[in-house]
Amino acid sequence: MEIQQILVKMFSFPLCIDHYLIVDQKTEFEWKLIQSFSNQIINHSIHEQFDKYLNIKISPYQAVQQVFKDLNKVNELIQLIIKIRKDIIYTQYKEANTNETYSMFGTYSDLQNYLGKYFEIEMQPQYNKYQLTEYGIMDLLVFGFLHKSRSFHRVITKGIAPQISSLYSWYQNFMARFEINNMIDPNYLPRKEKRVQIQKNKEQKSNPELIESIKDDKFIVFKDLIEKGVSIYTASLRDKEKMLVPHLVCAFARINYAEYLQSKNVDWECEDNDRMTPLFYAIRSESKGMIEYLLNQKVNLEHKDIQNRTPFYYACSLGQLFIIRFLVEKGADINARTALGRTPFSKTSFLGLYNVVEYLLQQPNIDFNYADKQGRNALHNAVFGPKGGRDGRKVGTWCYDSPLIAQLLLEHGMDVEAKDKDDNTPLHVAASSEALTSIPVLIAFGCNINSRNKWGETALIVAAKFNHHETAKLLIENQADFLLENEGFTAMEIAAKNYQFETFQYLLDQMKPYLLEIEKIKKNKLQEVLQSLMNITKNLKENKYVKYFLQHFQPTYDQDHASFIIEMQDGQNELMQSYLKNQIISQEQINNSFELCLKRKNMSIFKQLCIHSKFEYKVSLQKSLIAMLLESTELDLLLFQFNIDWFNYRSKLGETFLHKLIEKRKTETLLKILHFFQEIIDQTIQSHYRNCFLKLITKNDIYNFIIFQNTSSSTIIEIAVIHKFMDIYQMLDNFISVNYDSKQGLKFKLINYKIELDHATKLPQVLLKEEQNYKFIRKFSEVTQLTEKEILFFEKILINYKAGKTALTQYYQELQSKKQLIVVETEKQLEQHMNNIIHNYNIIGVDIEHYSDKIDQYKISFACTIQLSTIDIDYVIDIMKLRHVCNKYLEPIFQNQQLLKIFHGCDVDLRVLFCDLKIIVKQILDTSKIDMALMKSPNAQSLEKLCKQYLNIHLDKLYQTSDWRIRPLPQQMIEYARLDSASLLFLYPILIDECRKFNLVTKVFNQCQKLSLITQYPLVNIINKD
C-alpha cells in the first residue's frame, strides 16, 4: 500500500503492515540502526540545532531541511519526530483537536504543511494519492510511532488507560481507514520474559550429552543418541561460536563421525552464529584429511562468513602454510576480499607471517599492490607497530612491526611512498605506532622523511602527537626537520598541545641551539615561543611545560608581551615569577591581575603578586578578598599586605570580615588571625606587613573589633555560641580572658537544667478516632470548620497561587511584613494569648525548636520554644522559662478537636510534646504526609523545598542547628523561629486543593489522625537550676 511505502521512507525499515504486528521488534530495529551508523558518531544535539535554526528567523520547514542536510541520519530524524510526537499528540488529539494548537514548532497546521512539502518532493506520486484522505503528514508521523511503541501496546494489552482513550480511538480509526489489518500480538511478551523464552527454546535444541560424546571421542554414544532421534544440528551452548554438531565434528577432526553424518544426509553448508561453515573449523583443526574429506563432498571453498572472510583468508590468518598450499592447489581464490576490503596477503603482512607472505608472492596471480577500503596496502600493514590501533596497542598473533616483510615487499617493487585515503605513507603509519625496526628500512629505500599527509602532518609531528619520543629521536637522527609547522605549530608545540611531556622535553632540547641562535638575530623569539606554549597549555593547573621552558631559557621581556599577564590561568605560577623577577609589570597590570585572580580564585599567582615588594597596594578589593578568604585556607594573613583599613571595614549588613569567617567555621584561618592580633598586642609584629594602618592599631582597637555587633546586634562570640561552634567560642573566650582580664564579650548564657525520668505520671490512653470521608469535598473549607476571616485569608492565597508564583510571593512578603510577632515569656502572657487562640481561631501552624540530651540509655529531646501562628499573629513561646505552666495552658490548645494543628514532619514534635510537656495532640495535619501522598514517594521533601515549590520563597535554615537553650534569644533567631509555623498556613489551602484533585484528602487526613496514637516514649521532667 502507499501508506506502507511512505512509512518505509520515513523510518528506513519495513513495518509489518500485511501481518499482525510483532511488537517486540525494537531490538532488531536498534541493531539495524547500529549497523547503519557503526562508522558514524551519533549527534544527540539535534533539538538544539533545530532551535538554533528557528532562532535565526527561518521557517520551520527550512529548519527541518537544514537539520536533515547537516546530520543526514535516520536516528536523528527519529529523535526529532519523537519530540514532535510528545509536543503534538497531547495537544492535537487529546485536548484541543484543532489546527491552531500552538507548540514549540509553531502551529500544528504550519508544521504539517512544512513536513508535507518535504515528503511531497521525495515521494510525489504516493503523497498525491495520500492527500485525498482527511489525514495529514503529521498523522502519519504520530501513527508510525504509536504503531511501533512498546509502551503504547503494553497499555492496550493491560487495558486502555482513561487518559489516552481519545488517542486510542483515533488510532483505531486510522487503521480502519487504510485497512491495516494487523492486530496486536495476543502472545506479546515483555522483553525480559521473551529473553527467558528464547533461552528455553535454545536449551530444548541442545543436547549436552551428544556434544560431550564428540569432545570425548565416544562414537558409540554419539551414534546411539542420533539413532534415538537427537538432532544432528544440535548446538553447543557452552562454546563461544555456538557450534552445531557438524562444526564440532570438524573442529576435532573426527572423520569417522563425519562419514556417519554423511549417511544421515547432513548439510555441510550449515552455519554457526558467525555464518562459518564446518570447513572453517576443519581448517582450524589443522587436519588436511578433514579438509580433503569436506572438499570431496563438494563444499563451497569460497563461502563467506559474516565478515566476508573465505576459508582461504581464515587459513592465512592462522598462518598454516601447509593448509594454505593445499587450498591453493584446490583452486582457492587468493585475492578474495573481506567486507573491509582486505585480502589474505595484506592480513598476513599485518600479522608478520613472513613464510606465508613469501609463498603468496610466488603465486603468479597475486595482487600484492591492492589497497583496502582505508587505502592501505600490505606495506602499510607490515610496518604497523606495537603502539597503534584504537586501544593504543596492536592486536593479533604478532604484536610488533615486520621489517623483514617490509624489506621483502619493497624488493618486489612496492612503492615506499604509497598513500592511503588520508595520504599517510608507510612512514606515517610506522611513526604513529612506534615501529622502530621498520623505520630504518623505509628510510633505506628512500622514503621522504618530511612527507605530509592530508592533514599537513609529517612523520615527526605524528610521533610527537602520540608521545613516541624514541621514534622522534630516530627520525631527527635521520634528518627529519623539527622546525616544520602544521597549522602554525612545530612538533615540539604539538607534543605540548597533546600533553606529551616526555616527547616535548626531547624536542625542546633539540631545538635549544636553534632558538638561542635566532634570539640573537630576532629579539623576542623566545617570548613568542613562550606565549605559544602559554596559549596551548593554559588549562593546566601544574604547568610543567612552561616551567621546563623557563628552566632552560631566559626570554627578553618587553611591555608588549608582558600585557598578556592578565590572561593568566591556574598553573602559570612559574611564568609569573619570571615576570616579577624582571620587574617589567606595570601598576595597572598588577591591579588588573589582582581582579582576575580574585575572579578565578587563582591563589598561586595571587600569592606571588602579594609577596612582591616592588609595589604598594592601594586597590579597594575588600568584598572580593573576603569572598576569596571564605573559600581558601591560604589567604588569611595575605589580607594585611593591602593598604586597607580592615578594622574599620564593614559590609552592607554591618559585619566585619570575622563575622563571615565564623559563620563559615573557618577555624584554622581564625586561629592564624588571632595569633596575628597577639603579635600586634605584644608589639612583635613582623616588618614585612606593608599595611600602613597596622601601625595605628592599639590593644583596645582589637577588643572593640572582636566585640563589634552587626545589624542584628550579634558579636562574633555570640555567633559562635548560636551555631554551637564551641571550639571557636573557646578560642575567642581564651583570647579575651588572657589579654583583657575581666572584660566579657558574651551578653547571654546557657540556662542550667537537669533531666529526670518521670515514672509517676500516667497519661490517658488515646482512642482511635472514627475515619472521616472527604471524597466529595469541593474546596478546602469543607475539610474543617473555619472562621469567615480564615476562609477569606485562604481564598486569597489560592487566587494569588493561580495567578502565578510571583503574585503569591509578593502577597506572602506583604502579609509577613505587617504581621504581629509576640514573644511569650510570662505566665500571664501565656494565659491571655492561648485564650485568644481558642476563642477566635480554628486553625494554627505549629513548629517546635528543641534540644537533645542523653539520660541513661535514652536520647531525650525537650522543647526550647514553641511557635504557634494564626492568620493574624505569630507567637514564640519561651518554654525554657515557662515549662512549669506549659501543660496547663497549652494542653487545651493541642487537645482541642475543633482547632486544626498544621505541622511539617511532626514525628519529633509529637514526641517532644509527649515526653517533655505531657501533652497528646489531636486534630493534626502534617504537610510532609501530604507531600508523600502527592509525590507517591516514601520520603517527604523538606519544608524549605515545599515553600520553594509552592510559594516561591526561600526559608533561611541558618539557625536550624543552633543552640536554642541560650537566653536571651537573639532577635535573628526569633525571626527565624516564626517563619516555619507561619509558612505552614500558606501551604495549607494549596496542598489541600492539590489533594482534592487526586482524591487524596481522606487518605492524608485519616493517616495524620493516627499519629496521635504513637505514645510509647519515656516521660521526663526538665528542671531549671537558674
PDB file of N, CA and C in Angstrom, residues 17 118 122 130 141 296 314 376 474 503 574 666 735 764 833 882:
ATOM      1  N   ILE A  17       2.932  -4.448   7.883  1.00  0.00           N
ATOM      2  CA  ILE A  17       1.591  -3.925   7.606  1.00  0.00           C
ATOM      3  C   ILE A  17       0.623  -5.048   7.245  1.00  0.00           C
ATOM      4  N   TYR A 118       8.172  18.422   2.391  1.00  0.00           N
ATOM      5  CA  TYR A 118       9.401  17.617   2.360  1.00  0.00           C
ATOM      6  C   TYR A 118       9.124  16.255   1.740  1.00  0.00           C
ATOM      7  N   GLU A 122       9.978  14.224  -2.121  1.00  0.00           N
ATOM      8  CA  GLU A 122      10.653  12.935  -2.188  1.00  0.00           C
ATOM      9  C   GLU A 122       9.772  11.859  -2.817  1.00  0.00           C
ATOM     10  N   TYR A 130      -2.255  10.096  -1.273  1.00  0.00           N
ATOM     11  CA  TYR A 130      -2.496  10.127   0.166  1.00  0.00           C
ATOM     12  C   TYR A 130      -3.201  11.411   0.568  1.00  0.00           C
ATOM     13  N   LEU A 141       3.126  10.589  10.952  1.00  0.00           N
ATOM     14  CA  LEU A 141       4.218  10.549  11.917  1.00  0.00           C
ATOM     15  C   LEU A 141       3.739   9.972  13.244  1.00  0.00           C
ATOM     16  N   ASN A 296      35.818 -33.200  -0.858  1.00  0.00           N
ATOM     17  CA  ASN A 296      35.279 -34.303  -1.668  1.00  0.00           C
ATOM     18  C   ASN A 296      33.759 -34.334  -1.639  1.00  0.00           C
ATOM     19  N   TYR A 314      40.866 -17.303   6.139  1.00  0.00           N
ATOM     20  CA  TYR A 314      40.933 -17.787   7.522  1.00  0.00           C
ATOM     21  C   TYR A 314      42.206 -18.590   7.743  1.00  0.00           C
ATOM     22  N   ARG A 376      44.987   1.345   2.497  1.00  0.00           N
ATOM     23  CA  ARG A 376      46.245   0.805   2.989  1.00  0.00           C
ATOM     24  C   ARG A 376      46.558  -0.537   2.311  1.00  0.00           C
ATOM     25  N   LEU A 474      64.671   8.873  16.577  1.00  0.00           N
ATOM     26  CA  LEU A 474      65.153   8.152  15.391  1.00  0.00           C
ATOM     27  C   LEU A 474      64.964   8.990  14.128  1.00  0.00           C
ATOM     28  N   THR A 503      58.098  13.584  25.154  1.00  0.00           N
ATOM     29  CA  THR A 503      58.499  13.965  23.794  1.00  0.00           C
ATOM     30  C   THR A 503      58.762  15.462  23.711  1.00  0.00           C
ATOM     31  N   GLU A 574      55.014  29.778  37.454  1.00  0.00           N
ATOM     32  CA  GLU A 574      56.415  29.899  37.067  1.00  0.00           C
ATOM     33  C   GLU A 574      56.632  31.123  36.175  1.00  0.00           C
ATOM     34  N   LYS A 666      35.604  28.803  59.653  1.00  0.00           N
ATOM     35  CA  LYS A 666      36.982  28.744  59.196  1.00  0.00           C
ATOM     36  C   LYS A 666      37.911  28.810  60.412  1.00  0.00           C
ATOM     37  N   PHE A 735      41.179  34.124  74.323  1.00  0.00           N
ATOM     38  CA  PHE A 735      41.910  35.299  73.834  1.00  0.00           C
ATOM     39  C   PHE A 735      41.527  36.542  74.649  1.00  0.00           C
ATOM     40  N   PRO A 764      -3.652   9.460  79.874  1.00  0.00           N
ATOM     41  CA  PRO A 764      -4.779   8.615  79.439  1.00  0.00           C
ATOM     42  C   PRO A 764      -4.493   7.975  78.084  1.00  0.00           C
ATOM     43  N   HIS A 833      -2.879  34.901  75.674  1.00  0.00           N
ATOM     44  CA  HIS A 833      -2.790  34.623  74.238  1.00  0.00           C
ATOM     45  C   HIS A 833      -3.334  33.247  73.880  1.00  0.00           C
ATOM     46  N   LEU A 882       8.899  28.926  80.823  1.00  0.00           N
ATOM     47  CA  LEU A 882       7.502  28.658  81.205  1.00  0.00           C
ATOM     48  C   LEU A 882       7.180  27.170  81.288  1.00  0.00           C
TER      49      LEU A 882
END
